[in-house]
mmCIF file of C-alpha atoms and ligand atoms in Angstrom:
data_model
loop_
_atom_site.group_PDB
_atom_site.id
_atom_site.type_symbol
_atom_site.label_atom_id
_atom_site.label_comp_id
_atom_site.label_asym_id
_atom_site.label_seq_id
_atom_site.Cartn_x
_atom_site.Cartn_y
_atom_site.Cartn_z
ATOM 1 C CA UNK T 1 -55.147 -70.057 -124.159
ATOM 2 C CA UNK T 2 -52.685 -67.824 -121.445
ATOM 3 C CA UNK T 3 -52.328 -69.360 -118.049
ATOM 4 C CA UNK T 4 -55.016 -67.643 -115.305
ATOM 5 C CA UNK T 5 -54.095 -67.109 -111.465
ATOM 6 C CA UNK T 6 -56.162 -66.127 -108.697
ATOM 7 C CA UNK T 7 -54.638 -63.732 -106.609
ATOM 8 C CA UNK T 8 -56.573 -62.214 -103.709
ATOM 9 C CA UNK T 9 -60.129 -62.675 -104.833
ATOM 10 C CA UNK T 10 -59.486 -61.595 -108.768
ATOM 11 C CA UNK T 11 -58.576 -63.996 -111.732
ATOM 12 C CA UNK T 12 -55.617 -62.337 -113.341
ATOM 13 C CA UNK T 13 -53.366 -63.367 -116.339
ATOM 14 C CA UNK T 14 -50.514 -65.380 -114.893
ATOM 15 C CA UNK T 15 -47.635 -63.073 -116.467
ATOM 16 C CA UNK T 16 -49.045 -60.823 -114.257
ATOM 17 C CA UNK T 17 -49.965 -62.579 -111.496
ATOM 18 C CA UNK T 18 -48.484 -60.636 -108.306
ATOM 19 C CA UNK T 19 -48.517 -60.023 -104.169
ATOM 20 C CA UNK T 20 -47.546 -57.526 -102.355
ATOM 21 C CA UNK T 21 -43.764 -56.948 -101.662
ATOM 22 C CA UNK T 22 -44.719 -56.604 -97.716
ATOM 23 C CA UNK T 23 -46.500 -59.986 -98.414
ATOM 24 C CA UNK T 24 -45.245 -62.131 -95.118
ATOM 25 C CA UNK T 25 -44.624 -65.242 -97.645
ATOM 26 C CA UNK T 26 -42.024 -63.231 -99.414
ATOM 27 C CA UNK T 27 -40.811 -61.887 -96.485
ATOM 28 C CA UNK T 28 -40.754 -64.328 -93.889
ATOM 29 C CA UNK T 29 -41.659 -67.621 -95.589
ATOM 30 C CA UNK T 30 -45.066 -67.320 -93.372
ATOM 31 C CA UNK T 31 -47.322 -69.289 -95.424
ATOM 32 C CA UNK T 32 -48.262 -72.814 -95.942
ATOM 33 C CA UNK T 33 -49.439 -74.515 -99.187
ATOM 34 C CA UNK T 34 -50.901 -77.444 -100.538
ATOM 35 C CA UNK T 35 -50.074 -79.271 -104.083
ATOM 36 C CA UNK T 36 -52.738 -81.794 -105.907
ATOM 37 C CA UNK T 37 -52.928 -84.153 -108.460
ATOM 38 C CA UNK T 38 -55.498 -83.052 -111.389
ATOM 39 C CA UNK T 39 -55.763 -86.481 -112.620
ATOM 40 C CA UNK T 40 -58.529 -86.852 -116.160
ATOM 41 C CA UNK T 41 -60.420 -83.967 -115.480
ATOM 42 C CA UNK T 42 -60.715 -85.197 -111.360
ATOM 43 C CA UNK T 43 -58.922 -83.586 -108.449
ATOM 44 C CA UNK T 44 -57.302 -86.504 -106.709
ATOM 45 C CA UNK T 45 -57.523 -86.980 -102.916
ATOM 46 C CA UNK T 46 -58.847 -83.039 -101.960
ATOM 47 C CA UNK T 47 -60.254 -83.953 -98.866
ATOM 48 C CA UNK T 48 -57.195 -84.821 -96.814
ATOM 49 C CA UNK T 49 -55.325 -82.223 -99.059
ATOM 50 C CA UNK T 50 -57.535 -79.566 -97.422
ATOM 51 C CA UNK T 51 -57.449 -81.470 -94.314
ATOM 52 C CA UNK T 52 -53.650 -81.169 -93.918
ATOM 53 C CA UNK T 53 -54.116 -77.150 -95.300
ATOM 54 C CA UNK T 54 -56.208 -76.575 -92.131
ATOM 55 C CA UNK T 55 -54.155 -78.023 -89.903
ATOM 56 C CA UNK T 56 -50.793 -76.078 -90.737
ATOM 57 C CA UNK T 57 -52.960 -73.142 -90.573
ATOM 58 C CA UNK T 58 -54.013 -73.629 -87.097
ATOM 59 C CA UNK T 59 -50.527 -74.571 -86.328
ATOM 60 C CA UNK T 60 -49.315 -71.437 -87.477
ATOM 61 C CA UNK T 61 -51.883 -69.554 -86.199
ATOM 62 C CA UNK T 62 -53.525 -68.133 -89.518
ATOM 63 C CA UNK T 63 -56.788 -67.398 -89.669
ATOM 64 C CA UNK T 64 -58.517 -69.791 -92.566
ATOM 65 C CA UNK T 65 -59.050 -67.126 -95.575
ATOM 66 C CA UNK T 66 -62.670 -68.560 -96.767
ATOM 67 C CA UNK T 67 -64.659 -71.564 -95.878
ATOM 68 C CA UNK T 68 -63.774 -74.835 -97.757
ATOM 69 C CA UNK T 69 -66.977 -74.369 -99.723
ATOM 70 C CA UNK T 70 -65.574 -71.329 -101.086
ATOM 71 C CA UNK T 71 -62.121 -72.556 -101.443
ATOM 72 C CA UNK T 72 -62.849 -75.679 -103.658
ATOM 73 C CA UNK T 73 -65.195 -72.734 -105.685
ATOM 74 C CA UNK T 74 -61.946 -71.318 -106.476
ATOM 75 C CA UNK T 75 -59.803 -74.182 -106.941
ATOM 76 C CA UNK T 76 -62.474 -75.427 -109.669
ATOM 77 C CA UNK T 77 -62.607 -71.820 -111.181
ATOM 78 C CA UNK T 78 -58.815 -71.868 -111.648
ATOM 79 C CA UNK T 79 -58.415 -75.668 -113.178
ATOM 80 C CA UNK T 80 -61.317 -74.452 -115.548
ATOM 81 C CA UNK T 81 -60.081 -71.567 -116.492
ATOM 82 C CA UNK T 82 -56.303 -73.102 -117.143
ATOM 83 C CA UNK T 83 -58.160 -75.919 -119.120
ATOM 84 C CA UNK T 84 -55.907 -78.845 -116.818
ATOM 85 C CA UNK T 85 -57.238 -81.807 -117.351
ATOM 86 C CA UNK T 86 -54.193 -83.592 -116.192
ATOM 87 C CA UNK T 87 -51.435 -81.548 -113.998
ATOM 88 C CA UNK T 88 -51.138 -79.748 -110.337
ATOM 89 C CA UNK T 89 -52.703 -76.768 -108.754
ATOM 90 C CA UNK T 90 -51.135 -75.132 -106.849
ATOM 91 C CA UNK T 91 -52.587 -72.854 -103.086
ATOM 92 C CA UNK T 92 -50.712 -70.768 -101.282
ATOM 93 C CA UNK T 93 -52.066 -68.622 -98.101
ATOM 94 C CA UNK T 94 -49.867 -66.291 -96.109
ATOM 95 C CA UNK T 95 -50.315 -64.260 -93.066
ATOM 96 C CA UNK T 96 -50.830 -61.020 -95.165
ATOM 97 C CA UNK T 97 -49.823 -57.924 -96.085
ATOM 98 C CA UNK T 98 -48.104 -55.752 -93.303
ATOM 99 C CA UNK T 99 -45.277 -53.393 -92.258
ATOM 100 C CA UNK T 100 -42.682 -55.715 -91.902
ATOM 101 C CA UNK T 101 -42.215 -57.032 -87.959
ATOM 102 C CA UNK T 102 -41.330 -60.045 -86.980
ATOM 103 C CA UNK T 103 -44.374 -60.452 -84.740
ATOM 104 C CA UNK T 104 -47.958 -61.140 -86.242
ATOM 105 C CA UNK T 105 -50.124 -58.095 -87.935
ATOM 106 C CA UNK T 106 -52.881 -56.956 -86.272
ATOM 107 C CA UNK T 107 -55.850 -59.258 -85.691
ATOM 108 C CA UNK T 108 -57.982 -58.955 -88.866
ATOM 109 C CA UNK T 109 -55.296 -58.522 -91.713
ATOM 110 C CA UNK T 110 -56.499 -60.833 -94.493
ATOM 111 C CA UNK T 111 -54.299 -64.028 -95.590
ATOM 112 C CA UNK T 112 -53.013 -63.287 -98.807
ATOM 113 C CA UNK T 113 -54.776 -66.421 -101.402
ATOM 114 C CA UNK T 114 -52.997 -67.537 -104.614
ATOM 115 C CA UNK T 115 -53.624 -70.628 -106.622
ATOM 116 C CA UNK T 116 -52.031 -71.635 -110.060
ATOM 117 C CA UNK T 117 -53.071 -74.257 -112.027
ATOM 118 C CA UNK T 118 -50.905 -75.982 -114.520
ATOM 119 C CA UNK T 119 -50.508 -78.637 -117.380
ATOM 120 C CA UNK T 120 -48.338 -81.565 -116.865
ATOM 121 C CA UNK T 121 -48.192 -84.738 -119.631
ATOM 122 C CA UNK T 122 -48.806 -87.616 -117.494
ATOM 123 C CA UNK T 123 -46.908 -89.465 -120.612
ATOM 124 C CA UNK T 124 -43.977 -87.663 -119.915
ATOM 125 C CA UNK T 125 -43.986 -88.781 -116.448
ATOM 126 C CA UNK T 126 -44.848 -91.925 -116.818
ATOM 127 C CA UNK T 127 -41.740 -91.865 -119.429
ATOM 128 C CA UNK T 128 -39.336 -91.061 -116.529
ATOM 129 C CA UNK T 129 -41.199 -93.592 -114.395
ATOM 130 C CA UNK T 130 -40.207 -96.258 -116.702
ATOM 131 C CA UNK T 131 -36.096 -95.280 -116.469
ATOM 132 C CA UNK T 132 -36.702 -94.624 -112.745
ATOM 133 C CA UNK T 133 -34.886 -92.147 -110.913
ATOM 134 C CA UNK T 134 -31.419 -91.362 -108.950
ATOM 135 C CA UNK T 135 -31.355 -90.091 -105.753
ATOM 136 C CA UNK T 136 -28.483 -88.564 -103.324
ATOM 137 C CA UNK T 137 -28.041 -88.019 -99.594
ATOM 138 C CA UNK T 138 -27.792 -84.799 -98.135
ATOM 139 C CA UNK T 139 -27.607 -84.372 -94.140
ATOM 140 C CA UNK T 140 -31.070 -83.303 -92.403
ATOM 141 C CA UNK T 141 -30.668 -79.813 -91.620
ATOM 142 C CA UNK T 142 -34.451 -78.553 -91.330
ATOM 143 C CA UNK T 143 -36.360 -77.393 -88.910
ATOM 144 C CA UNK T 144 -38.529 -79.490 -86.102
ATOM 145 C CA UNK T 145 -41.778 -79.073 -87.724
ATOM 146 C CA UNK T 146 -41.884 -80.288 -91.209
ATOM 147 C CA UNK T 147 -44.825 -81.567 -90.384
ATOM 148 C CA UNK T 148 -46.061 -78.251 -91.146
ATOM 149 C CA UNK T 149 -46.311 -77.704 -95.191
ATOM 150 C CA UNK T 150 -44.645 -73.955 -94.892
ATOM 151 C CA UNK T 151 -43.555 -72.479 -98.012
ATOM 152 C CA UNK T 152 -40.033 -72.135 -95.885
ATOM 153 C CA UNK T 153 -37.803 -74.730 -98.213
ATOM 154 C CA UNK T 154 -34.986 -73.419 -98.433
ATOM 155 C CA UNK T 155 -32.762 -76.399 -97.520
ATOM 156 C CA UNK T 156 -35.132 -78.524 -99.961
ATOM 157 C CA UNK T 157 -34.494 -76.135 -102.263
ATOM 158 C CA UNK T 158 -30.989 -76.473 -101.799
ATOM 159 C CA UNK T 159 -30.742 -80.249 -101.824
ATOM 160 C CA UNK T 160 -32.555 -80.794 -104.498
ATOM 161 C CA UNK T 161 -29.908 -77.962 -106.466
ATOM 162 C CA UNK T 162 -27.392 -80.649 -105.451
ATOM 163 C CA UNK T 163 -29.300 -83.679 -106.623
ATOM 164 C CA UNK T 164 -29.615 -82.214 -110.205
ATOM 165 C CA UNK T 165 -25.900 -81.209 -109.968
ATOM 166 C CA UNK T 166 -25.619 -84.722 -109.300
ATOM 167 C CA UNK T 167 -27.455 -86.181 -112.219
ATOM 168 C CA UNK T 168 -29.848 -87.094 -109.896
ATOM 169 C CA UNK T 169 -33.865 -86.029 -109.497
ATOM 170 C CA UNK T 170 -34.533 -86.693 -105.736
ATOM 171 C CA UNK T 171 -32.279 -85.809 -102.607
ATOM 172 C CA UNK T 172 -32.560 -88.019 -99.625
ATOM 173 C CA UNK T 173 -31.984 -86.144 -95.776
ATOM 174 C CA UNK T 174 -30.280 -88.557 -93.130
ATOM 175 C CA UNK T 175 -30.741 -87.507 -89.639
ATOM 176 C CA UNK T 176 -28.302 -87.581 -87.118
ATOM 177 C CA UNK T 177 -28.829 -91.150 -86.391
ATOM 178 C CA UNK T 178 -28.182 -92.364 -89.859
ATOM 179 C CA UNK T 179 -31.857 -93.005 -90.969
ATOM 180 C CA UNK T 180 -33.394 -91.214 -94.162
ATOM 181 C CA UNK T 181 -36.209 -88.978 -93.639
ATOM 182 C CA UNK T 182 -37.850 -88.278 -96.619
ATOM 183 C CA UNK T 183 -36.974 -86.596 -100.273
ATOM 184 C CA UNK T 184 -36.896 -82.505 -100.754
ATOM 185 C CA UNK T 185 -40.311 -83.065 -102.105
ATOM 186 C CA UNK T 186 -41.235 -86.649 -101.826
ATOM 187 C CA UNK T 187 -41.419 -89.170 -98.965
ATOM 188 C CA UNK T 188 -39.132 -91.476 -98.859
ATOM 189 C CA UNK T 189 -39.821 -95.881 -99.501
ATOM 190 C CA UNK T 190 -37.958 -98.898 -99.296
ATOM 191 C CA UNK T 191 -39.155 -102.982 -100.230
ATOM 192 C CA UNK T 192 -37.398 -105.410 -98.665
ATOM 193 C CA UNK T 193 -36.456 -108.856 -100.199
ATOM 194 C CA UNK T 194 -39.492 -110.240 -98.524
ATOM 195 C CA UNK T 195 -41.531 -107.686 -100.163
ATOM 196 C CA UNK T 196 -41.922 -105.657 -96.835
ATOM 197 C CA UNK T 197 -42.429 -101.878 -97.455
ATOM 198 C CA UNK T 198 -41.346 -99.782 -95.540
ATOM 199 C CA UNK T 199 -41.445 -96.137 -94.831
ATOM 200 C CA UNK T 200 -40.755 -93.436 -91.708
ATOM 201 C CA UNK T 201 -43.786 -93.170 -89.646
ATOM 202 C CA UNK T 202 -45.039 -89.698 -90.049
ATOM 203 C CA UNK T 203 -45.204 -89.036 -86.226
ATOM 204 C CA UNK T 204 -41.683 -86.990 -86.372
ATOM 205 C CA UNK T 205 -39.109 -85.280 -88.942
ATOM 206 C CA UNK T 206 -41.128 -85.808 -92.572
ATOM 207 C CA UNK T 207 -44.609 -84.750 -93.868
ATOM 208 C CA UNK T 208 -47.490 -86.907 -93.958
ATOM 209 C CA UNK T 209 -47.575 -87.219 -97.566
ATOM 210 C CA UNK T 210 -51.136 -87.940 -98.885
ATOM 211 C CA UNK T 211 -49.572 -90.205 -101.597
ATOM 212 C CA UNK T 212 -48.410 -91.683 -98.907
ATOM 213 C CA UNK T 213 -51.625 -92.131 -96.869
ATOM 214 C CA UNK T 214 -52.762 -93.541 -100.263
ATOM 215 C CA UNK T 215 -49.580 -96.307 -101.006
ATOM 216 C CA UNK T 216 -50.535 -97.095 -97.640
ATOM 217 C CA UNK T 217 -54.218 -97.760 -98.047
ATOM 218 C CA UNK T 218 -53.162 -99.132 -101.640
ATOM 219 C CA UNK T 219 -50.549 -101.732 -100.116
ATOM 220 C CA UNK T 220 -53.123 -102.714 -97.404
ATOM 221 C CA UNK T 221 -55.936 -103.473 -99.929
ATOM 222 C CA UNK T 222 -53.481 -105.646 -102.184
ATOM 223 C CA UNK T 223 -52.023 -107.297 -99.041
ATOM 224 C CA UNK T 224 -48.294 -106.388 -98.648
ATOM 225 C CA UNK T 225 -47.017 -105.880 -95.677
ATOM 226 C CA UNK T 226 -45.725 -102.596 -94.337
ATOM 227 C CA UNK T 227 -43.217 -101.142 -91.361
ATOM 228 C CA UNK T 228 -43.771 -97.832 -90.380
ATOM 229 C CA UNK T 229 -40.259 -97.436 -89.464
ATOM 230 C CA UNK T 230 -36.895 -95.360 -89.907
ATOM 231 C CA UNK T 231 -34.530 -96.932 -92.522
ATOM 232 C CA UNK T 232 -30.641 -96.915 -93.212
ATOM 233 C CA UNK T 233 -28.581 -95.738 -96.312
ATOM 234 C CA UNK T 234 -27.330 -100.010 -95.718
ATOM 235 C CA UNK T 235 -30.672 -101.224 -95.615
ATOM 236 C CA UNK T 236 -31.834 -99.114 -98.312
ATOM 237 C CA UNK T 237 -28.317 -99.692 -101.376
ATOM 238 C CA UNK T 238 -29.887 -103.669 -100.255
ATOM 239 C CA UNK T 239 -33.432 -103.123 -100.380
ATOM 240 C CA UNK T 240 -35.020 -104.762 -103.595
ATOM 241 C CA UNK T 241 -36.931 -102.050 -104.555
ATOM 242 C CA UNK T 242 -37.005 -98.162 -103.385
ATOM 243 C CA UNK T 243 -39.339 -95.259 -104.733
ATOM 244 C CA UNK T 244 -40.423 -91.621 -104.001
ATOM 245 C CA UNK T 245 -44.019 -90.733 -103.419
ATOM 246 C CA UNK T 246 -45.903 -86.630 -103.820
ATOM 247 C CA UNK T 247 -49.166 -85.689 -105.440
ATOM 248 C CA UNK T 248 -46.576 -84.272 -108.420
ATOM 249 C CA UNK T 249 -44.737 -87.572 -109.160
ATOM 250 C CA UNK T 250 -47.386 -90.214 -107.753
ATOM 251 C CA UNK T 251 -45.084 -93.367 -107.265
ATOM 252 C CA UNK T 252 -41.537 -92.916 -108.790
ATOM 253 C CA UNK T 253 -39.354 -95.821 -108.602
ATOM 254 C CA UNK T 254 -35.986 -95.109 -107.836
ATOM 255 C CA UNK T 255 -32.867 -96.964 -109.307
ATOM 256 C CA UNK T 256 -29.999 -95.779 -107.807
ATOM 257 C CA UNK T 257 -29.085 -94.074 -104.358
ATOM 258 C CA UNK T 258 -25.630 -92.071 -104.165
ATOM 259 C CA UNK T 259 -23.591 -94.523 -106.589
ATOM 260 C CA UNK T 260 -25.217 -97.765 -105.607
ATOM 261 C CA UNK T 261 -27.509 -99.617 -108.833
ATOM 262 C CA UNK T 262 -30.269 -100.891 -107.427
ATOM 263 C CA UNK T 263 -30.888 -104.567 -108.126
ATOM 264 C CA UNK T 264 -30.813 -104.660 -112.065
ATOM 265 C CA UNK T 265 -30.775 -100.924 -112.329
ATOM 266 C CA UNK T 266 -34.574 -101.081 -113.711
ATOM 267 C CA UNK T 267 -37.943 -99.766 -112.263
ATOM 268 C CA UNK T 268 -39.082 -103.211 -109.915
ATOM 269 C CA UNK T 269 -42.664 -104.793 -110.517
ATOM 270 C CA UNK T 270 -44.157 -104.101 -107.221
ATOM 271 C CA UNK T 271 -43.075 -100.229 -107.643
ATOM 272 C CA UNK T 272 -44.385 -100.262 -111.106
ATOM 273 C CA UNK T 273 -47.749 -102.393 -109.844
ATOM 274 C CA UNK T 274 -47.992 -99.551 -106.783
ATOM 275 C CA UNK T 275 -47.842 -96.320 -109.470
ATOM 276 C CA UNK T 276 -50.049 -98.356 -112.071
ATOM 277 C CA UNK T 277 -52.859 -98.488 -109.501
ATOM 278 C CA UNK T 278 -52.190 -95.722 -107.767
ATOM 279 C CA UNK T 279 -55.670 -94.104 -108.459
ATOM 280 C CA UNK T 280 -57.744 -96.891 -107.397
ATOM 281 C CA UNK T 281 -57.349 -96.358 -103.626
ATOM 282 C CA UNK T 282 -57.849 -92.560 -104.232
ATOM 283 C CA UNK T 283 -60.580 -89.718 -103.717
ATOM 284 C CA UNK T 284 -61.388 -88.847 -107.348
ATOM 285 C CA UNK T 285 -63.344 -85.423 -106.922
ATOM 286 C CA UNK T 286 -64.982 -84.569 -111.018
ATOM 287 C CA UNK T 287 -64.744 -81.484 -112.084
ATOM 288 C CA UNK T 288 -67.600 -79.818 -113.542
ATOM 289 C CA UNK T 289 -66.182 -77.227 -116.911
ATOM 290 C CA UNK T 290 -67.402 -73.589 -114.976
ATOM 291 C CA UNK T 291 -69.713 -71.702 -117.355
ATOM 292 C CA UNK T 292 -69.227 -68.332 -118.386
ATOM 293 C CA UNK T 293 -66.583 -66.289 -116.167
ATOM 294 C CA UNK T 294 -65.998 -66.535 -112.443
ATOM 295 C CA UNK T 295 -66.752 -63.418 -110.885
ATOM 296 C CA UNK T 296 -63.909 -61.119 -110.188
ATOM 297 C CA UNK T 297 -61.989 -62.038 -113.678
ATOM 298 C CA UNK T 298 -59.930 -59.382 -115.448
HETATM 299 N N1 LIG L 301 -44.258 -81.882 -102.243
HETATM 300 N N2 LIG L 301 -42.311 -84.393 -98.316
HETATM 301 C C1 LIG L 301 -42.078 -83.142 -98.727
HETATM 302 C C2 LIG L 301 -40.963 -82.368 -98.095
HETATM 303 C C3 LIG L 301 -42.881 -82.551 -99.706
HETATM 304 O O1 LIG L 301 -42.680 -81.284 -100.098
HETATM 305 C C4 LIG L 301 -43.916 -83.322 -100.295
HETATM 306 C C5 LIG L 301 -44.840 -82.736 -101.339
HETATM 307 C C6 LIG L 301 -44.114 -84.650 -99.865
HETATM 308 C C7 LIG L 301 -45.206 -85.522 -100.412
HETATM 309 O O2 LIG L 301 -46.473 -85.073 -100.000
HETATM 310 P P1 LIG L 301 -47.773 -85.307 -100.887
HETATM 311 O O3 LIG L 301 -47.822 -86.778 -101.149
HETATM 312 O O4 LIG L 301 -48.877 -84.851 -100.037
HETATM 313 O O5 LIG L 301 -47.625 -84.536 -102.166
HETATM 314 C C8 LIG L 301 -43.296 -85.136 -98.856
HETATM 315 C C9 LIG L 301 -45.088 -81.153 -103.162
HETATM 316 C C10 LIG L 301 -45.662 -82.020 -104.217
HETATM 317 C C11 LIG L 301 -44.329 -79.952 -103.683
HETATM 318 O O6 LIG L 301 -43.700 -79.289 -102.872
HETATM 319 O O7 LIG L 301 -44.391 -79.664 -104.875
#
């Protein structure tokens, strides 16, 4: 079955699944978006997902396109329709379609609404979880407010280039005081010998991951102990264990920062314990198969 998008209130075939060229996303990167786990036919931790949509709206000042009711109507329609039992969807919203200005549009333009929906084999993940991953370090160079999920990634876009130049699948920002932040996608974790993990507190300079909310509620429930603190490239070459965590990879061990092997080179047991149970400290939302069309499909 061909791949289904919504775009602006219709259901359209994904090869022709378009916006506006005076779309502000495309323009101006003025959009924010959310990505979540579709995990055996359940969408995993929607609430805070939606949550953290809301708030970068209001922080960017963009009205909220439908209610939430509405919103999860959609988001159902479009896993449905795409047949995902395991994978991501994907939501964008923009400011609109308007001349192009810097300033905002007139009060009243409509957010511009697109969600994709897509397949992803949680064996081949799980395959790549089992080598574990490299990672490089690039030098923070974004923005105050990545606290904000804006579609503006260009310098994730552009360290992560260099990480797969690199032979490696994650890269690693360093701010100026020699402490990583988080991944181009992924937040950033280190164990300590003791078994301490430890991650940047998502107060300043990295997103508040909600696989990260969840490792954390995970970690607490099988009694490890965590810092919430910034960590160095020394700390982290001698950590025991490190790992990456998004709603796309879940926990991803990683093996090997810059040129350093971590430990015996292979995925550790607590990582592999953390991404084994992953689910069991998450919001499992079922999805119910949509009958007949949604309305609005072409
Ligand atoms: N990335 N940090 C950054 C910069 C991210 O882009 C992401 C998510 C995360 C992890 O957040 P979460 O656990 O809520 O997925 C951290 C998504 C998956 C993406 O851009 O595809």
């Amino acid at each position: 079955m061909s791949r289904v998008a919504y775009v602006n209130g219709q259901y359209v075939p994904h090869s022709h699944a378009s916006v506006h060229v005076e779309d502000r996303g495309y323009q101006f990167s003025d959009g924010v978006y959310e990505v979540c786990e579709i995990w055996k036919g359940q969408i995993v931790d929607m609430t805070p997902h939606l949550d953290r949509l809301d708030r970068s709206l209001k922080e960017l000042q963009i009205p909220a396109p439908m209610s939430r009711r509405a919103l999860v109507r959609v988001m159902k329609e479009v896993i449905s329709l795409n047949r995902v039992n395991n994978g991501i969807i994907y939501m964008q919203i923009t400011r609109g379609v308007a001349p192009r200005e810097h300033n905002f549009p007139p009060a009243g333009t409509p957010p511009s609404v697109v969600m994709t929906a897509k397949s992803v084999s949680p064996h081949k993940m799980d395959q790549v979880a089992a080598k574990g991953v490299g990672v490089v370090t690039v030098e923070e160079n974004r923005w105050d407010r990545v606290d904000i999920k804006t579609v503006g990634l260009l310098p994730n876009v552009l360290a992560k280039q260099k990480a797969k130049e690199a032979g490696a699948h994650e890269a690693w920002f360093v701010d100026k005081n020699g402490l990583i932040t988080e991944g181009g996608s992924t937040n950033a974790w280190i164990i300590l010998k003791d078994g301490t993990l430890v991650t940047r507190p998502a107060t300043h300079g990295i997103l508040r991951g909600i696989t990260r909310e969840g490792v954390l509620k995970l970690a607490e429930k099988k009694g490890f102990s965590v810092e919430e603190r910034g960590f160095s490239m020394d700390e982290a070459k001698n950590a025991r264990e490190a790992f990456l965590t998004s709603a796309s990879g879940l926990v991803m061990p990683v093996v090997k920062i810059n040129e350093t092997i971590l430990g015996d080179g292979q995925p550790g047991p607590i990582v592999q314990d953390l991404r084994k149970s992953f689910h069991d400290a998450s919001e499992l939302i079922k999805l119910t198969v949509a009958g007949g069309n949604a309305p609005g499909v072409c």
